[in-house]
Each structure stands twice: as C-alpha cells, then as structure tokens.
Amino acid sequence: VRHDMQTATYLLPYLVLDVVCHGTEAARLSISEEILSVLDAAASENSGVTINSFGVGQSEVCVQAVFTLLDNLGQWVDDMKQAVALSLSLQSSSGRQVAPKSKDQASSSTTEHDQLLVQCKYVLELLLAIPKVTLARASFRCQAYARSLMYLESHVREKSGTLNPASEKTGIFENADVSSLMGIYSCLDEPDGLSGFASLSKSLSLQDQLLIDKKSGNWAEVFTACEQALQMEPTSVQRHSDVLNCLLNMCHHQTMVTHVDGLISRVPEYKKTWCTQGVQAAWRLGKWDLMDEYLGGADEEGLLFSSSDSNASFDRDVAKILQAMMKKDQYSVAERIAISKQALIAPLAAAGMDSYTR
C-alpha cells in the first residue's frame, strides 16, 4: 500500500475516521498533530521544503491527500447529521400512525443516534483544530488557489464578517487579510476581484499595487514602482529580482543581461540567483555561450532567492534542453525532457486531486 498511491489515498479516510470515532483521545490528538505538521511544512515560507524526506512534488501530493481527507471527513459529518435528522423525523411521523415501539427499541434507537452524534463531535473537533489560515497558506503553496480562497474567505468571514449589512458581523477588514486575498485573486487571474479588494484596503501596500499593475499588464508602471522600491532598498535581493522580472516581461532581454552581469560582480554571494534569472534572457536572445555560462553559475552551490527559482525553473529546464541539442546529444536531450516533464507533472498530479470548485 505504501507504494500504491491510489490505494493509500482510498483507504486513508476510512482508517482515519475509524481511529477518530473509536480511538482514544491520544490517538485523535496524534492524527491532528500529524495533519498540522504536514500543513505547516507546506505553508512554510521556504518553498523548497520537504516533508519526511520527500521532494517538493511528492510533498504537494501529500498535502493534497490531506485536503482530500479533510473533504471526506467534512462530508461524512454532513451525511451523518442529515441521516440522524431524517431518522428522527421518520420516527416522529410514524409514531403518530402506528403503535408505539417498546421501550427497548426506543432506547436502542436513541443510543445509536447519540453514538453517531458523539462521533460527529469527535470529527468536528479534529476539523476545527486545524486553523483555516494554515489551510489557506498550504493550499496557496501547492497552487490550489481556489481551495486557498475558500479557506481564507471562511477565516475572514469569521473574523471580520462581510459587507452585507444583514450579516452578524460587518466589521472592517484588516489590510493583511485584504493583501492575502489579493494575492490569491492575482493567481486566479481575476483582475476585477483585485480592483474590488483594493477599495477595501485602508492603504494599498507597494506589493498590492504591483499585483494590480502586473495583472493589468502595465509592466512599465510595475518597472517604475520596482525601481522606486530598489532606491529605498538598494541591497534587497527581492527588489533586484523584481526589476529583472520586469525587464523579462517587457522583452528588454539585452538590458536584463547587462543588469545580471552587474549584479554578479556587485552581489557575488547571490550569483546562483542572478545566473538563474540570466538564463531566461540568454536563451531568448540566442546567446548560447552566455547561456552556458549562466547555466554553470546556476548549478553552482550558493544562495538562491526562492521566488526567483520558482519563476525561472522552467526556463532553466528549457535552456538545458537547448544546451543538449546544441551538443547533439540525443540521450541528454531525452533525459532533460523527461526531467522537465516530471517537474511539471508532480504539481499537476497534486492539483488533479483537488475536488473543490467555485
């Protein structure tokens, strides 16, 4: 079963449900802690985190398995509550039409309902023990943006209410929550949603404004904002990486190469990061020698800014395929293509397990 993902995924909800409903308090606590450990690792700021020695792609599958488990447990609670309510309703209606049941039968039925309600209580306690913010962050890291939005919306509604005057809470939304929602909507390609959330924020942060400009395609505005931010934080790796990303999207590839070369000489400790982004411009310009040089730097040991790696990993794989083609090495070409496909398939396989749709 350990090496059969489909069978393990199928059995997991039944095994967990059995332990939660019939196990000890310690067993239920252990399950809760294990789920939280997986989600906390996925929600970590370090996007290269591994879970129990699994790689990033396999970690995403593990997290999606947890999401599937939580969905099944929540569905089971709803089904049991409906079944109990329906059973009580039928008993009430039939009791008026036929002779009353014996005390033993009535007691047995009541006991069964009580047991089901207690089991539902245990499962609900497990579900409520997992913070929705953690679920939202883990979903976002796994690129399950619709699910992330579901959890974060639920969290915000519980904390701040809604804009509906008839709702129980109609409080003021915190800027941090608005920024998080804007980040999710930007990944869902919802520019209208971004503009709507911008009106809820007391004061838009620079990052929020950048998100709006990026999704609207105003890369000139983004570039101006990034340069202004760079002037305020001239040593920030994040700001330099943002400027390089703007140059790439504006198709200023030669300028990007010049900028990368300058950063390699001025901030050599992050050479791996600059070379990783330089590869994106080099292969687009068709400068194969420069591409080889940047690939060599990207493969060296060194500090790597995580967001730049996630954005440039596909381009790095493409460059390595082109490098193998230039060398006319058919084996390396096939190997590089297989590695690139594997890197793309793992997140897709994890996303394919996501059952939530808006």
PDB file of C-alpha atoms in Angstrom, residues 77-93 112-114 116-117 120:
ATOM      1  CA  VAL A  77     -20.193  14.696   9.222  1.00  0.00           C
ATOM      2  CA  ASP A  78     -22.794  16.337   6.979  1.00  0.00           C
ATOM      3  CA  ASP A  79     -24.134  12.965   5.839  1.00  0.00           C
ATOM      4  CA  MET A  80     -24.402  11.608   9.378  1.00  0.00           C
ATOM      5  CA  LYS A  81     -26.177  14.700  10.675  1.00  0.00           C
ATOM      6  CA  GLN A  82     -28.656  14.528   7.824  1.00  0.00           C
ATOM      7  CA  ALA A  83     -29.187  10.810   8.407  1.00  0.00           C
ATOM      8  CA  VAL A  84     -29.854  11.331  12.123  1.00  0.00           C
ATOM      9  CA  ALA A  85     -32.228  14.220  11.443  1.00  0.00           C
ATOM     10  CA  LEU A  86     -34.089  12.203   8.809  1.00  0.00           C
ATOM     11  CA  SER A  87     -34.326   9.173  11.092  1.00  0.00           C
ATOM     12  CA  LEU A  88     -35.726  11.246  13.953  1.00  0.00           C
ATOM     13  CA  SER A  89     -38.214  12.868  11.593  1.00  0.00           C
ATOM     14  CA  LEU A  90     -39.402   9.488  10.299  1.00  0.00           C
ATOM     15  CA  GLN A  91     -39.734   8.129  13.825  1.00  0.00           C
ATOM     16  CA  SER A  92     -41.777  11.130  14.848  1.00  0.00           C
ATOM     17  CA  SER A  93     -44.140  10.847  11.887  1.00  0.00           C
ATOM     18  CA  GLU A 112     -27.491   4.699  18.226  1.00  0.00           C
ATOM     19  CA  HIS A 113     -28.288   8.308  17.400  1.00  0.00           C
ATOM     20  CA  ASP A 114     -26.339   9.514  20.423  1.00  0.00           C
ATOM     21  CA  LEU A 116     -23.423   8.926  15.880  1.00  0.00           C
ATOM     22  CA  LEU A 117     -23.652  12.446  17.266  1.00  0.00           C
ATOM     23  CA  CYS A 120     -19.631  13.586  14.619  1.00  0.00           C
TER      24      CYS A 120
END
